[in-house]
Coordinates of N, CA and C in Angstrom, one line a residue:
M1 N 111.5 -121.1 -99.3 CA 110.2 -121.5 -98.8 C 110.2 -122.6 -97.8
A2 N 111.3 -122.7 -97.1 CA 111.5 -123.8 -96.1 C 110.6 -123.6 -94.9
D3 N 110.2 -122.4 -94.6 CA 109.4 -122.2 -93.4 C 107.9 -122.5 -93.6
N4 N 107.5 -122.8 -94.9 CA 106.1 -123.1 -95.2 C 105.1 -122.1 -94.7
N5 N 105.5 -120.8 -94.6 CA 104.6 -119.8 -94.2 C 104.2 -119.0 -95.5
Y6 N 103.2 -119.6 -96.2 CA 102.8 -119.0 -97.5 C 101.9 -117.8 -97.3
I7 N 102.1 -116.7 -98.0 CA 101.2 -115.6 -97.9 C 100.8 -115.3 -99.3
L8 N 99.5 -115.2 -99.5 CA 98.9 -115.0 -100.9 C 98.0 -113.8 -100.8
T9 N 97.9 -113.0 -101.9 CA 96.8 -112.1 -102.0 C 95.6 -112.8 -102.6
Q10 N 94.5 -112.2 -102.6 CA 93.3 -112.9 -103.1 C 93.5 -113.2 -104.6
E11 N 94.1 -112.3 -105.3 CA 94.4 -112.5 -106.7 C 95.3 -113.7 -106.9
G12 N 96.3 -113.8 -106.1 CA 97.3 -114.9 -106.2 C 96.6 -116.2 -105.9
K13 N 95.7 -116.2 -104.9 CA 95.0 -117.5 -104.6 C 94.1 -117.9 -105.7
E14 N 93.4 -117.0 -106.4 CA 92.6 -117.3 -107.5 C 93.3 -117.8 -108.7
K15 N 94.5 -117.2 -108.9 CA 95.4 -117.7 -110.0 C 95.8 -119.2 -109.8
L16 N 96.2 -119.4 -108.5 CA 96.7 -120.8 -108.2 C 95.5 -121.8 -108.3
E17 N 94.3 -121.4 -107.9 CA 93.1 -122.2 -108.0 C 92.8 -122.5 -109.5
E18 N 93.0 -121.5 -110.4 CA 92.7 -121.7 -111.8 C 93.7 -122.7 -112.4
E19 N 95.0 -122.5 -112.0 CA 96.1 -123.4 -112.5 C 95.8 -124.8 -112.1
L20 N 95.5 -125.0 -110.8 CA 95.2 -126.3 -110.3 C 94.0 -127.0 -111.0
H21 N 93.0 -126.2 -111.3 CA 91.8 -126.7 -112.0 C 92.2 -127.2 -113.4
Y22 N 93.0 -126.3 -114.1 CA 93.5 -126.7 -115.5 C 94.3 -127.9 -115.4
L23 N 95.3 -128.0 -114.5 CA 96.2 -129.2 -114.4 C 95.4 -130.5 -114.1
E24 N 94.4 -130.4 -113.2 CA 93.7 -131.6 -112.8 C 92.7 -132.0 -113.8
T25 N 92.2 -131.1 -114.7 CA 91.2 -131.5 -115.7 C 91.9 -131.7 -117.1
E26 N 92.1 -130.6 -117.7 CA 92.6 -130.6 -119.1 C 94.0 -131.3 -119.3
K27 N 94.9 -130.8 -118.5 CA 96.3 -131.3 -118.7 C 96.5 -132.7 -118.3
R28 N 95.8 -133.2 -117.3 CA 95.9 -134.6 -116.9 C 95.3 -135.5 -118.0
A29 N 94.2 -135.1 -118.6 CA 93.6 -135.9 -119.6 C 94.5 -135.9 -120.9
E30 N 95.1 -134.7 -121.2 CA 96.0 -134.6 -122.3 C 97.2 -135.5 -122.2
I31 N 97.8 -135.5 -121.1 CA 99.0 -136.4 -120.8 C 98.6 -137.9 -120.8
G32 N 97.4 -138.2 -120.2 CA 96.9 -139.5 -120.2 C 96.7 -140.1 -121.7
E33 N 96.2 -139.2 -122.5 CA 96.0 -139.6 -123.9 C 97.4 -139.8 -124.6
R34 N 98.4 -138.9 -124.3 CA 99.7 -139.1 -124.9 C 100.3 -140.4 -124.5
I35 N 100.1 -140.8 -123.2 CA 100.7 -142.1 -122.7 C 100.0 -143.2 -123.4
K36 N 98.7 -143.1 -123.6 CA 97.9 -144.2 -124.2 C 98.4 -144.4 -125.7
V37 N 98.6 -143.3 -126.4 CA 99.0 -143.4 -127.8 C 100.4 -143.9 -127.9
A38 N 101.3 -143.5 -127.0 CA 102.7 -143.9 -127.0 C 102.8 -145.4 -126.7
R39 N 101.9 -146.0 -125.8 CA 101.8 -147.4 -125.5 C 101.5 -148.2 -126.7
E40 N 100.7 -147.6 -127.6 CA 100.2 -148.3 -128.8 C 101.4 -148.5 -129.8
F41 N 102.5 -147.8 -129.6 CA 103.6 -147.9 -130.5 C 104.4 -149.2 -130.3
G42 N 104.0 -150.0 -129.2 CA 104.7 -151.2 -128.9 C 105.6 -151.2 -127.7
D43 N 106.8 -151.8 -127.9 CA 107.7 -151.9 -126.8 C 108.0 -150.6 -126.1
I44 N 107.6 -150.4 -124.8 CA 107.8 -149.2 -124.1 C 109.2 -149.0 -123.5
S45 N 110.0 -150.0 -123.6 CA 111.4 -149.9 -123.0 C 112.2 -149.0 -123.9
E46 N 111.9 -148.9 -125.2 CA 112.7 -148.0 -126.1 C 111.8 -147.0 -126.7
N47 N 110.9 -146.5 -126.0 CA 109.9 -145.6 -126.6 C 110.0 -144.2 -126.0
S48 N 110.7 -143.3 -126.7 CA 111.0 -142.0 -126.2 C 109.7 -141.1 -126.0
E49 N 108.7 -141.3 -126.8 CA 107.4 -140.6 -126.6 C 106.8 -141.0 -125.3
Y50 N 106.8 -142.3 -125.0 CA 106.3 -142.8 -123.7 C 107.0 -142.2 -122.5
D51 N 108.4 -142.3 -122.6 CA 109.2 -141.7 -121.6 C 108.9 -140.2 -121.3
D52 N 108.9 -139.5 -122.4 CA 108.6 -138.0 -122.3 C 107.2 -137.8 -121.7
A53 N 106.2 -138.5 -122.1 CA 104.9 -138.3 -121.5 C 104.9 -138.7 -120.0
K54 N 105.6 -139.8 -119.6 CA 105.6 -140.2 -118.2 C 106.4 -139.1 -117.4
N55 N 107.5 -138.6 -118.0 CA 108.2 -137.5 -117.3 C 107.3 -136.3 -117.1
E56 N 106.6 -135.9 -118.1 CA 105.7 -134.7 -118.0 C 104.6 -135.0 -117.0
Q57 N 104.1 -136.2 -117.0 CA 103.1 -136.5 -116.0 C 103.6 -136.4 -114.6
G58 N 104.9 -136.9 -114.4 CA 105.5 -136.7 -113.0 C 105.7 -135.3 -112.6
M59 N 106.1 -134.4 -113.5 CA 106.3 -133.0 -113.2 C 105.0 -132.4 -112.9
M60 N 103.9 -132.7 -113.7 CA 102.6 -132.1 -113.5 C 102.0 -132.5 -112.2
E61 N 102.2 -133.8 -111.8 CA 101.6 -134.3 -110.5 C 102.4 -133.6 -109.4
A62 N 103.7 -133.4 -109.5 CA 104.4 -132.6 -108.5 C 103.9 -131.2 -108.4
R63 N 103.6 -130.6 -109.5 CA 103.1 -129.2 -109.4 C 101.7 -129.2 -108.8
I64 N 100.9 -130.2 -109.1 CA 99.5 -130.3 -108.5 C 99.7 -130.4 -107.0
A65 N 100.6 -131.3 -106.6 CA 100.8 -131.4 -105.1 C 101.3 -130.2 -104.5
E66 N 102.2 -129.5 -105.2 CA 102.8 -128.2 -104.6 C 101.7 -127.1 -104.5
I67 N 100.9 -127.0 -105.5 CA 99.8 -126.0 -105.5 C 98.8 -126.3 -104.4
S68 N 98.4 -127.6 -104.3 CA 97.5 -128.1 -103.2 C 98.0 -127.7 -101.9
R69 N 99.3 -128.0 -101.7 CA 100.0 -127.7 -100.4 C 100.0 -126.2 -100.1
I70 N 100.3 -125.4 -101.1 CA 100.3 -123.9 -100.9 C 98.9 -123.5 -100.5
L71 N 97.9 -123.9 -101.2 CA 96.6 -123.4 -101.0 C 96.1 -123.9 -99.6
S72 N 96.5 -125.1 -99.2 CA 96.0 -125.6 -97.9 C 96.7 -124.9 -96.7
E73 N 98.0 -124.4 -96.9 CA 98.7 -123.8 -95.8 C 98.8 -122.3 -95.9
A74 N 98.3 -121.7 -97.0 CA 98.5 -120.3 -97.2 C 97.6 -119.4 -96.3
T75 N 98.1 -118.2 -96.0 CA 97.3 -117.2 -95.3 C 97.0 -116.2 -96.4
V76 N 95.7 -116.0 -96.7 CA 95.3 -115.0 -97.7 C 95.1 -113.7 -97.0
V77 N 95.9 -112.7 -97.5 CA 95.8 -111.3 -96.9 C 94.9 -110.4 -97.7
N78 N 94.2 -109.6 -97.1 CA 93.3 -108.7 -97.8 C 94.1 -107.3 -97.7
T79 N 94.3 -106.7 -98.9 CA 94.9 -105.4 -98.9 C 94.0 -104.4 -98.4
P80 N 94.4 -103.6 -97.4 CA 93.5 -102.5 -96.9 C 93.1 -101.6 -98.1
K81 N 91.8 -101.2 -98.1 CA 91.4 -100.3 -99.2 C 91.9 -98.9 -99.0
R82 N 92.0 -98.5 -97.8 CA 92.5 -97.1 -97.5 C 93.6 -97.2 -96.5
S83 N 94.8 -97.0 -97.0 CA 96.0 -97.0 -96.1 C 97.0 -96.2 -96.8
N84 N 97.8 -95.4 -96.0 CA 98.9 -94.6 -96.6 C 100.2 -95.3 -96.4
K85 N 100.2 -96.6 -96.0 CA 101.4 -97.4 -95.8 C 101.5 -98.5 -96.8
V86 N 102.7 -99.0 -97.1 CA 102.9 -100.1 -98.0 C 102.5 -101.4 -97.3
N87 N 101.6 -102.2 -97.9 CA 101.2 -103.5 -97.3 C 101.4 -104.6 -98.4
I88 N 101.2 -105.8 -98.0 CA 101.2 -106.9 -99.0 C 99.9 -106.6 -99.9
G89 N 100.2 -106.6 -101.2 CA 99.1 -106.3 -102.1 C 99.2 -104.9 -102.7
S90 N 100.0 -104.1 -102.1 CA 100.1 -102.7 -102.5 C 101.0 -102.6 -103.8
T91 N 100.6 -101.7 -104.7 CA 101.5 -101.4 -105.8 C 102.2 -100.1 -105.5
V92 N 103.5 -100.1 -105.5 CA 104.3 -99.0 -105.1 C 105.2 -98.5 -106.3
T93 N 105.2 -97.2 -106.5 CA 106.0 -96.6 -107.5 C 107.2 -95.9 -106.7
V94 N 108.4 -96.3 -107.0 CA 109.6 -95.8 -106.3 C 110.5 -95.2 -107.3
N95 N 111.4 -94.2 -106.8 CA 112.5 -93.7 -107.6 C 113.7 -94.4 -107.1
M96 N 114.3 -95.2 -108.0 CA 115.6 -95.9 -107.7 C 116.7 -95.3 -108.6
G97 N 117.5 -94.5 -108.0 CA 118.6 -93.9 -108.7 C 118.2 -93.1 -110.0
G98 N 117.1 -92.4 -109.9 CA 116.6 -91.6 -111.0 C 115.7 -92.3 -112.0
R99 N 115.5 -93.6 -111.7 CA 114.6 -94.4 -112.6 C 113.3 -94.7 -111.8
E100 N 112.2 -94.6 -112.4 CA 110.9 -94.9 -111.7 C 110.7 -96.4 -111.9
R101 N 110.4 -97.1 -110.9 CA 110.1 -98.5 -110.9 C 108.8 -98.8 -110.2
V102 N 108.0 -99.7 -110.7 CA 106.7 -100.0 -110.1 C 106.8 -101.5 -109.6
F103 N 106.4 -101.7 -108.3 CA 106.4 -103.0 -107.8 C 105.1 -103.3 -107.1
T104 N 104.6 -104.5 -107.2 CA 103.5 -105.0 -106.4 C 104.0 -105.9 -105.4
I105 N 103.8 -105.7 -104.1 CA 104.3 -106.5 -103.0 C 103.3 -107.7 -102.8
V106 N 103.8 -108.9 -103.0 CA 103.0 -110.1 -102.9 C 103.7 -111.1 -102.0
G107 N 103.1 -112.2 -101.6 CA 103.7 -113.3 -100.9 C 104.7 -114.0 -101.8
G108 N 105.6 -114.7 -101.2 CA 106.7 -115.4 -101.9 C 106.1 -116.4 -102.9
A109 N 105.0 -117.1 -102.6 CA 104.5 -118.1 -103.5 C 104.0 -117.5 -104.8
E110 N 103.7 -116.2 -104.9 CA 103.2 -115.7 -106.1 C 104.1 -114.6 -106.7
S111 N 105.3 -114.5 -106.2 CA 106.2 -113.5 -106.8 C 106.6 -113.8 -108.2
D112 N 106.7 -112.8 -109.0 CA 107.1 -112.9 -110.4 C 107.8 -111.6 -110.8
V113 N 109.1 -111.6 -110.7 CA 109.9 -110.4 -110.9 C 109.7 -109.8 -112.3
A114 N 109.5 -110.7 -113.3 CA 109.3 -110.2 -114.6 C 108.0 -109.4 -114.8
A115 N 107.0 -109.8 -114.0 CA 105.8 -109.1 -114.0 C 105.7 -107.9 -113.0
G116 N 106.8 -107.7 -112.3 CA 106.8 -106.6 -111.3 C 106.3 -107.0 -109.9
K117 N 106.0 -108.3 -109.7 CA 105.5 -108.7 -108.4 C 106.7 -109.3 -107.6
I118 N 107.0 -108.5 -106.5 CA 108.1 -108.9 -105.7 C 107.6 -109.4 -104.3
S119 N 108.4 -110.4 -103.8 CA 108.0 -111.0 -102.5 C 108.2 -110.1 -101.4
N120 N 107.3 -110.2 -100.4 CA 107.4 -109.4 -99.1 C 108.6 -109.9 -98.4
E121 N 109.2 -111.0 -98.8 CA 110.4 -111.5 -98.1 C 111.7 -111.1 -98.8
S122 N 111.6 -110.5 -100.0 CA 112.8 -110.1 -100.8 C 113.4 -108.8 -100.1
P123 N 114.6 -108.5 -100.3 CA 115.2 -107.4 -99.7 C 114.5 -106.1 -100.0
V124 N 114.1 -105.8 -101.2 CA 113.3 -104.6 -101.6 C 111.9 -104.7 -101.0
G125 N 111.3 -105.8 -101.2 CA 109.9 -105.9 -100.7 C 109.8 -105.7 -99.2
S126 N 110.6 -106.3 -98.4 CA 110.6 -106.2 -97.0 C 111.0 -104.8 -96.5
A127 N 111.9 -104.2 -97.3 CA 112.3 -102.8 -96.9 C 111.1 -101.8 -97.1
L128 N 110.3 -102.0 -98.2 CA 109.2 -101.1 -98.5 C 108.0 -101.2 -97.5
L129 N 107.8 -102.4 -97.0 CA 106.6 -102.7 -96.1 C 106.6 -101.7 -94.9
G130 N 105.4 -101.1 -94.7 CA 105.2 -100.2 -93.6 C 105.6 -98.8 -93.8
H131 N 106.2 -98.5 -94.9 CA 106.6 -97.1 -95.2 C 105.5 -96.3 -96.0
K132 N 105.6 -95.0 -95.9 CA 104.7 -94.1 -96.5 C 105.2 -93.4 -97.8
K133 N 104.3 -92.7 -98.5 CA 104.7 -91.9 -99.6 C 105.7 -90.8 -99.2
G134 N 106.8 -90.6 -99.9 CA 107.8 -89.6 -99.5 C 108.9 -90.2 -98.7
D135 N 108.8 -91.4 -98.2 CA 109.9 -92.0 -97.4 C 111.0 -92.4 -98.3
T136 N 112.2 -92.3 -97.8 CA 113.4 -92.7 -98.5 C 113.9 -94.0 -97.7
I137 N 114.1 -95.1 -98.4 CA 114.4 -96.3 -97.8 C 115.7 -96.8 -98.4
E138 N 116.6 -97.4 -97.5 CA 117.8 -98.0 -98.0 C 117.6 -99.5 -97.8
A139 N 118.1 -100.3 -98.8 CA 118.0 -101.8 -98.7 C 119.2 -102.3 -99.4
T140 N 119.6 -103.5 -99.1 CA 120.6 -104.3 -99.8 C 120.0 -105.2 -100.8
G141 N 120.2 -105.0 -102.0 CA 119.6 -105.8 -103.1 C 120.1 -107.2 -103.1
P142 N 119.5 -108.1 -104.0 CA 119.9 -109.5 -104.0 C 121.3 -109.7 -104.4
T143 N 121.9 -108.7 -105.1 CA 123.3 -108.9 -105.5 C 124.3 -108.3 -104.5
G144 N 123.8 -107.8 -103.4 CA 124.6 -107.3 -102.3 C 124.9 -105.8 -102.5
K145 N 124.3 -105.2 -103.5 CA 124.5 -103.7 -103.8 C 123.5 -103.0 -102.9
D146 N 123.9 -101.8 -102.4 CA 123.0 -101.0 -101.6 C 122.1 -100.2 -102.6
I147 N 120.8 -100.2 -102.2 CA 119.8 -99.5 -103.0 C 119.1 -98.5 -102.2
T148 N 118.9 -97.3 -102.8 CA 118.2 -96.2 -102.1 C 116.9 -96.0 -103.0
M149 N 115.8 -95.9 -102.3 CA 114.5 -95.8 -103.0 C 113.7 -94.7 -102.3
E150 N 113.0 -93.9 -103.1 CA 112.0 -92.9 -102.5 C 110.7 -93.4 -103.0
I151 N 109.7 -93.5 -102.1 CA 108.4 -93.9 -102.5 C 107.6 -92.7 -103.1
L152 N 107.2 -92.8 -104.3 CA 106.5 -91.8 -105.0 C 105.0 -91.9 -105.0
K153 N 104.5 -93.2 -105.0 CA 103.1 -93.4 -105.0 C 102.8 -94.8 -104.5
I154 N 101.7 -94.9 -103.7 CA 101.2 -96.2 -103.2 C 99.7 -96.4 -103.7
E155 N 99.5 -97.5 -104.3 CA 98.1 -97.8 -104.7 C 97.7 -99.2 -104.1
H156 N 96.4 -99.3 -103.8 CA 95.9 -100.5 -103.2 C 94.9 -101.1 -104.1

């Protein structure tokens, strides 16, 4: 993400806004309370509860800053309602070596491979962009292995 060219779908933008709201309201107050309680234990120089709470606070503030930066710099793309080509936001069903796989193409800031959301910058995601149902695409996967995919279905 060194180029700071964030691309988000509307759904991804909304999820980041929800996470930011949660962190700034509930989580911040919760960690503040933990710090307050840990201070009451006395000497903070040897207080692991205090150290843990301060570390968590630092990580949370870094995440708040990261989300704020992404939201301020991101381009929100609208998925075309009617298109026969793969776009950012499309859900694509492909045949990969006899196995059906379903991917949703999203911007790098909201990719989540475990949930089937792959980045438009990933080898598979970038290879699929712009292709139609029935196309056969070759890509080099993240491990360097060549992948052949046939697009079976495109949903928007």
